[in-house]
């Protein structure tokens, strides 16, 4: 059922019960009155899935903006909050995807799965930063001929260093 928040004007499909709270401002959600909806009947059930033509604006003006709970500032900020939320969500998804591909979890979360070091040879994200301790160790062990000198990454997939 189409539910709405009286405080910030958020509208989405939800359960018509007391547990439904706005995902933006945590206020209680209320069902959108039937007169604004295109009724769609299916067997015994009536589904109120859609706003009728031009009804959404009318609904906002008549129902949301006249509510005592209405918060104009929150209403104006809501699209921005929603956009930011979905960006954060996408960053998290990208980070998870990168981690599945072998990327360092800490770096993946920090960068939102973007601009991660990638093996130039095989394209794997499963690369390891070669720390200075390891570099010193390889200088000590292999002398000046170590291939690891001046390289900062090693691919855990194909072994390439760069
Ligand atoms: Zn709300
Ligand atoms: Zn590689």
PDB file of C-alpha atoms and ligand atoms in Angstrom:
ATOM      1  CA  UNK A   1       0.000   0.000   0.000  1.00  0.00           C
ATOM      2  CA  UNK A   2       1.209   3.497  -0.821  1.00  0.00           C
ATOM      3  CA  UNK A   3       2.232   5.137   2.455  1.00  0.00           C
ATOM      4  CA  UNK A   4       3.353   8.669   3.172  1.00  0.00           C
ATOM      5  CA  UNK A   5       5.168  10.601   5.840  1.00  0.00           C
ATOM      6  CA  UNK A   6       3.359  13.670   7.176  1.00  0.00           C
ATOM      7  CA  UNK A   7       6.568  15.291   8.279  1.00  0.00           C
ATOM      8  CA  UNK A   8       8.843  15.149   5.225  1.00  0.00           C
ATOM      9  CA  UNK A   9       6.466  14.046   2.447  1.00  0.00           C
ATOM     10  CA  UNK A  10       8.247  10.796   1.634  1.00  0.00           C
ATOM     11  CA  UNK A  11       5.983   8.365  -0.257  1.00  0.00           C
ATOM     12  CA  UNK A  12       6.618   4.715  -0.898  1.00  0.00           C
ATOM     13  CA  UNK A  13       5.025   1.288  -0.876  1.00  0.00           C
ATOM     14  CA  UNK A  14       4.868  -0.072   2.641  1.00  0.00           C
ATOM     15  CA  UNK A  15       2.784  -1.972   5.151  1.00  0.00           C
ATOM     16  CA  UNK A  16      -0.311  -0.292   6.449  1.00  0.00           C
ATOM     17  CA  UNK A  17       0.420  -0.907  10.107  1.00  0.00           C
ATOM     18  CA  UNK A  18       2.048   0.818  13.055  1.00  0.00           C
ATOM     19  CA  UNK A  19       5.476  -0.573  12.362  1.00  0.00           C
ATOM     20  CA  UNK A  20       6.011   1.421   9.153  1.00  0.00           C
ATOM     21  CA  UNK A  21       8.299   4.365   9.796  1.00  0.00           C
ATOM     22  CA  UNK A  22       9.745   6.862   7.343  1.00  0.00           C
ATOM     23  CA  UNK A  23      13.206   5.881   6.147  1.00  0.00           C
ATOM     24  CA  UNK A  24      14.234   9.544   6.066  1.00  0.00           C
ATOM     25  CA  UNK A  25      12.938  11.010   9.331  1.00  0.00           C
ATOM     26  CA  UNK A  26      11.642   7.946  11.239  1.00  0.00           C
ATOM     27  CA  UNK A  27       8.123   9.361  11.573  1.00  0.00           C
ATOM     28  CA  UNK A  28       5.064   7.164  11.404  1.00  0.00           C
ATOM     29  CA  UNK A  29       3.809   6.483   7.863  1.00  0.00           C
ATOM     30  CA  UNK A  30       0.144   6.851   6.883  1.00  0.00           C
ATOM     31  CA  UNK A  31      -1.729   5.392   3.928  1.00  0.00           C
ATOM     32  CA  UNK A  32      -2.247   7.797   1.031  1.00  0.00           C
ATOM     33  CA  UNK A  33      -5.995   8.602   0.895  1.00  0.00           C
ATOM     34  CA  UNK A  34      -7.809   6.688  -1.810  1.00  0.00           C
ATOM     35  CA  UNK A  35      -9.102   9.733  -3.645  1.00  0.00           C
ATOM     36  CA  UNK A  36      -5.581  10.478  -4.909  1.00  0.00           C
ATOM     37  CA  UNK A  37      -5.015   7.009  -6.237  1.00  0.00           C
ATOM     38  CA  UNK A  38      -5.842   5.096  -9.345  1.00  0.00           C
ATOM     39  CA  UNK A  39      -7.684   2.111  -7.982  1.00  0.00           C
ATOM     40  CA  UNK A  40      -6.718  -1.174  -9.410  1.00  0.00           C
ATOM     41  CA  UNK A  41      -8.905  -4.076  -8.433  1.00  0.00           C
ATOM     42  CA  UNK A  42      -7.664  -7.578  -8.439  1.00  0.00           C
ATOM     43  CA  UNK A  43     -10.042 -10.289  -7.262  1.00  0.00           C
ATOM     44  CA  UNK A  44     -11.192  -9.188  -3.824  1.00  0.00           C
ATOM     45  CA  UNK A  45      -8.153  -7.070  -3.135  1.00  0.00           C
ATOM     46  CA  UNK A  46      -7.934  -3.472  -4.106  1.00  0.00           C
ATOM     47  CA  UNK A  47      -4.442  -2.288  -4.826  1.00  0.00           C
ATOM     48  CA  UNK A  48      -3.738   1.401  -4.547  1.00  0.00           C
ATOM     49  CA  UNK A  49      -0.556   1.378  -6.471  1.00  0.00           C
ATOM     50  CA  UNK A  50      -0.501   4.627  -8.349  1.00  0.00           C
ATOM     51  CA  UNK A  51      -1.256   8.259  -8.034  1.00  0.00           C
ATOM     52  CA  UNK A  52      -3.903   9.368 -10.505  1.00  0.00           C
ATOM     53  CA  UNK A  53      -2.964  11.923 -13.174  1.00  0.00           C
ATOM     54  CA  UNK A  54      -1.546  15.071 -11.567  1.00  0.00           C
ATOM     55  CA  UNK A  55      -2.659  13.719  -8.217  1.00  0.00           C
ATOM     56  CA  UNK A  56       0.756  13.569  -6.652  1.00  0.00           C
ATOM     57  CA  UNK A  57       1.201  17.364  -6.601  1.00  0.00           C
ATOM     58  CA  UNK A  58      -2.360  17.815  -5.416  1.00  0.00           C
ATOM     59  CA  UNK A  59      -1.752  15.270  -2.690  1.00  0.00           C
ATOM     60  CA  UNK A  60       1.431  17.024  -1.550  1.00  0.00           C
ATOM     61  CA  UNK A  61      -0.314  20.399  -1.437  1.00  0.00           C
ATOM     62  CA  UNK A  62      -3.528  19.213   0.183  1.00  0.00           C
ATOM     63  CA  UNK A  63      -2.395  16.430   2.492  1.00  0.00           C
ATOM     64  CA  UNK A  64       1.274  16.746   3.270  1.00  0.00           C
ATOM     65  CA  UNK A  65       1.751  20.501   3.465  1.00  0.00           C
ATOM     66  CA  UNK A  66      -1.382  20.986   5.577  1.00  0.00           C
ATOM     67  CA  UNK A  67      -0.372  18.414   8.213  1.00  0.00           C
ATOM     68  CA  UNK A  68       0.509  19.825  11.632  1.00  0.00           C
ATOM     69  CA  UNK A  69       3.585  17.582  11.547  1.00  0.00           C
ATOM     70  CA  UNK A  70       4.793  18.998   8.222  1.00  0.00           C
ATOM     71  CA  UNK A  71       8.392  20.215   8.266  1.00  0.00           C
ATOM     72  CA  UNK A  72       9.144  22.463   5.277  1.00  0.00           C
ATOM     73  CA  UNK A  73      12.896  22.402   5.837  1.00  0.00           C
ATOM     74  CA  UNK A  74      12.956  18.613   5.921  1.00  0.00           C
ATOM     75  CA  UNK A  75      10.665  18.472   2.893  1.00  0.00           C
ATOM     76  CA  UNK A  76      13.061  20.678   0.902  1.00  0.00           C
ATOM     77  CA  UNK A  77      16.093  18.715   2.038  1.00  0.00           C
ATOM     78  CA  UNK A  78      14.552  15.299   1.442  1.00  0.00           C
ATOM     79  CA  UNK A  79      15.565  14.845  -2.228  1.00  0.00           C
ATOM     80  CA  UNK A  80      19.128  15.664  -1.246  1.00  0.00           C
ATOM     81  CA  UNK A  81      19.047  13.219   1.688  1.00  0.00           C
ATOM     82  CA  UNK A  82      17.610  10.503  -0.577  1.00  0.00           C
ATOM     83  CA  UNK A  83      20.277  11.129  -3.198  1.00  0.00           C
ATOM     84  CA  UNK A  84      23.019  10.987  -0.609  1.00  0.00           C
ATOM     85  CA  UNK A  85      21.600   7.779   0.836  1.00  0.00           C
ATOM     86  CA  UNK A  86      21.520   6.099  -2.568  1.00  0.00           C
ATOM     87  CA  UNK A  87      25.062   7.281  -3.265  1.00  0.00           C
ATOM     88  CA  UNK A  88      26.211   5.784   0.032  1.00  0.00           C
ATOM     89  CA  UNK A  89      24.356   2.608  -0.829  1.00  0.00           C
ATOM     90  CA  UNK A  90      26.051   2.435  -4.227  1.00  0.00           C
ATOM     91  CA  UNK A  91      29.450   3.061  -2.644  1.00  0.00           C
ATOM     92  CA  UNK A  92      28.813   0.175  -0.273  1.00  0.00           C
ATOM     93  CA  UNK A  93      27.746  -2.111  -3.119  1.00  0.00           C
ATOM     94  CA  UNK A  94      30.826  -1.173  -5.146  1.00  0.00           C
ATOM     95  CA  UNK A  95      33.045  -1.742  -2.131  1.00  0.00           C
ATOM     96  CA  UNK A  96      31.558  -5.192  -1.543  1.00  0.00           C
ATOM     97  CA  UNK A  97      32.017  -6.063  -5.184  1.00  0.00           C
ATOM     98  CA  UNK A  98      35.659  -4.957  -5.094  1.00  0.00           C
ATOM     99  CA  UNK A  99      36.292  -6.968  -1.917  1.00  0.00           C
ATOM    100  CA  UNK A 100      34.798 -10.035  -3.562  1.00  0.00           C
ATOM    101  CA  UNK A 101      37.270  -9.435  -6.405  1.00  0.00           C
ATOM    102  CA  UNK A 102      40.112  -9.507  -3.883  1.00  0.00           C
ATOM    103  CA  UNK A 103      40.579  -5.823  -3.008  1.00  0.00           C
ATOM    104  CA  UNK A 104      41.751  -4.727   0.414  1.00  0.00           C
ATOM    105  CA  UNK A 105      38.531  -4.268   2.489  1.00  0.00           C
ATOM    106  CA  UNK A 106      39.740  -1.195   4.361  1.00  0.00           C
ATOM    107  CA  UNK A 107      40.713   0.620   1.189  1.00  0.00           C
ATOM    108  CA  UNK A 108      37.629  -0.600  -0.669  1.00  0.00           C
ATOM    109  CA  UNK A 109      35.276   0.856   1.970  1.00  0.00           C
ATOM    110  CA  UNK A 110      37.242   4.084   2.132  1.00  0.00           C
ATOM    111  CA  UNK A 111      37.122   4.593  -1.641  1.00  0.00           C
ATOM    112  CA  UNK A 112      33.645   3.194  -2.144  1.00  0.00           C
ATOM    113  CA  UNK A 113      35.101   0.521  -4.396  1.00  0.00           C
ATOM    114  CA  UNK A 114      36.513   3.139  -6.791  1.00  0.00           C
ATOM    115  CA  UNK A 115      40.095   3.986  -7.780  1.00  0.00           C
ATOM    116  CA  UNK A 116      41.548   0.869  -6.252  1.00  0.00           C
ATOM    117  CA  UNK A 117      45.007  -0.351  -7.157  1.00  0.00           C
ATOM    118  CA  UNK A 118      44.620  -2.820  -9.979  1.00  0.00           C
ATOM    119  CA  UNK A 119      47.180  -5.161 -11.465  1.00  0.00           C
ATOM    120  CA  UNK A 120      48.305  -3.713 -14.836  1.00  0.00           C
ATOM    121  CA  UNK A 121      49.164  -7.208 -16.040  1.00  0.00           C
ATOM    122  CA  UNK A 122      46.025  -9.222 -15.289  1.00  0.00           C
ATOM    123  CA  UNK A 123      43.538  -6.606 -14.034  1.00  0.00           C
ATOM    124  CA  UNK A 124      43.050  -8.296 -10.656  1.00  0.00           C
ATOM    125  CA  UNK A 125      42.103  -6.169  -7.634  1.00  0.00           C
ATOM    126  CA  UNK A 126      43.758  -8.716  -5.416  1.00  0.00           C
ATOM    127  CA  UNK A 127      46.918  -6.666  -5.021  1.00  0.00           C
ATOM    128  CA  UNK A 128      49.059  -6.016  -1.997  1.00  0.00           C
ATOM    129  CA  UNK A 129      50.892  -2.840  -1.167  1.00  0.00           C
ATOM    130  CA  UNK A 130      54.531  -3.658  -0.565  1.00  0.00           C
ATOM    131  CA  UNK A 131      55.383  -2.022   2.717  1.00  0.00           C
ATOM    132  CA  UNK A 132      58.691  -0.251   3.383  1.00  0.00           C
ATOM    133  CA  UNK A 133      59.716  -2.991   5.854  1.00  0.00           C
ATOM    134  CA  UNK A 134      59.301  -5.577   3.145  1.00  0.00           C
ATOM    135  CA  UNK A 135      61.201  -3.356   0.731  1.00  0.00           C
ATOM    136  CA  UNK A 136      64.071  -2.969   3.139  1.00  0.00           C
ATOM    137  CA  UNK A 137      64.042  -6.719   3.697  1.00  0.00           C
ATOM    138  CA  UNK A 138      64.180  -7.424  -0.021  1.00  0.00           C
ATOM    139  CA  UNK A 139      67.035  -4.948  -0.445  1.00  0.00           C
ATOM    140  CA  UNK A 140      68.900  -6.760   2.331  1.00  0.00           C
ATOM    141  CA  UNK A 141      68.210 -10.166   0.914  1.00  0.00           C
ATOM    142  CA  UNK A 142      68.573  -9.639  -2.793  1.00  0.00           C
ATOM    143  CA  UNK A 143      70.886  -6.676  -2.655  1.00  0.00           C
ATOM    144  CA  UNK A 144      70.465  -4.015  -5.314  1.00  0.00           C
ATOM    145  CA  UNK A 145      69.095  -6.476  -7.828  1.00  0.00           C
ATOM    146  CA  UNK A 146      65.800  -6.999  -6.052  1.00  0.00           C
ATOM    147  CA  UNK A 147      62.920  -6.511  -8.404  1.00  0.00           C
ATOM    148  CA  UNK A 148      60.857  -5.225  -5.525  1.00  0.00           C
ATOM    149  CA  UNK A 149      62.875  -2.021  -5.128  1.00  0.00           C
ATOM    150  CA  UNK A 150      60.868   1.031  -6.101  1.00  0.00           C
ATOM    151  CA  UNK A 151      57.847  -1.099  -6.712  1.00  0.00           C
ATOM    152  CA  UNK A 152      54.901  -0.441  -4.470  1.00  0.00           C
ATOM    153  CA  UNK A 153      52.409  -3.155  -5.385  1.00  0.00           C
ATOM    154  CA  UNK A 154      52.416  -6.862  -5.862  1.00  0.00           C
ATOM    155  CA  UNK A 155      49.603  -8.787  -7.553  1.00  0.00           C
ATOM    156  CA  UNK A 156      48.466 -11.745  -5.484  1.00  0.00           C
ATOM    157  CA  UNK A 157      46.860 -13.222  -8.549  1.00  0.00           C
ATOM    158  CA  UNK A 158      49.712 -13.300 -11.078  1.00  0.00           C
ATOM    159  CA  UNK A 159      52.694 -12.132  -8.995  1.00  0.00           C
ATOM    160  CA  UNK A 160      53.434  -9.034 -11.069  1.00  0.00           C
ATOM    161  CA  UNK A 161      55.065  -6.131  -9.182  1.00  0.00           C
ATOM    162  CA  UNK A 162      54.922  -2.485 -10.181  1.00  0.00           C
TER     163      UNK A 162
HETATM  164 ZN1  LIG B   1       9.644  11.413   6.843  1.00  0.00          ZN
HETATM  165 ZN1  LIG B   2      48.100  -9.671 -11.827  1.00  0.00          ZN
END
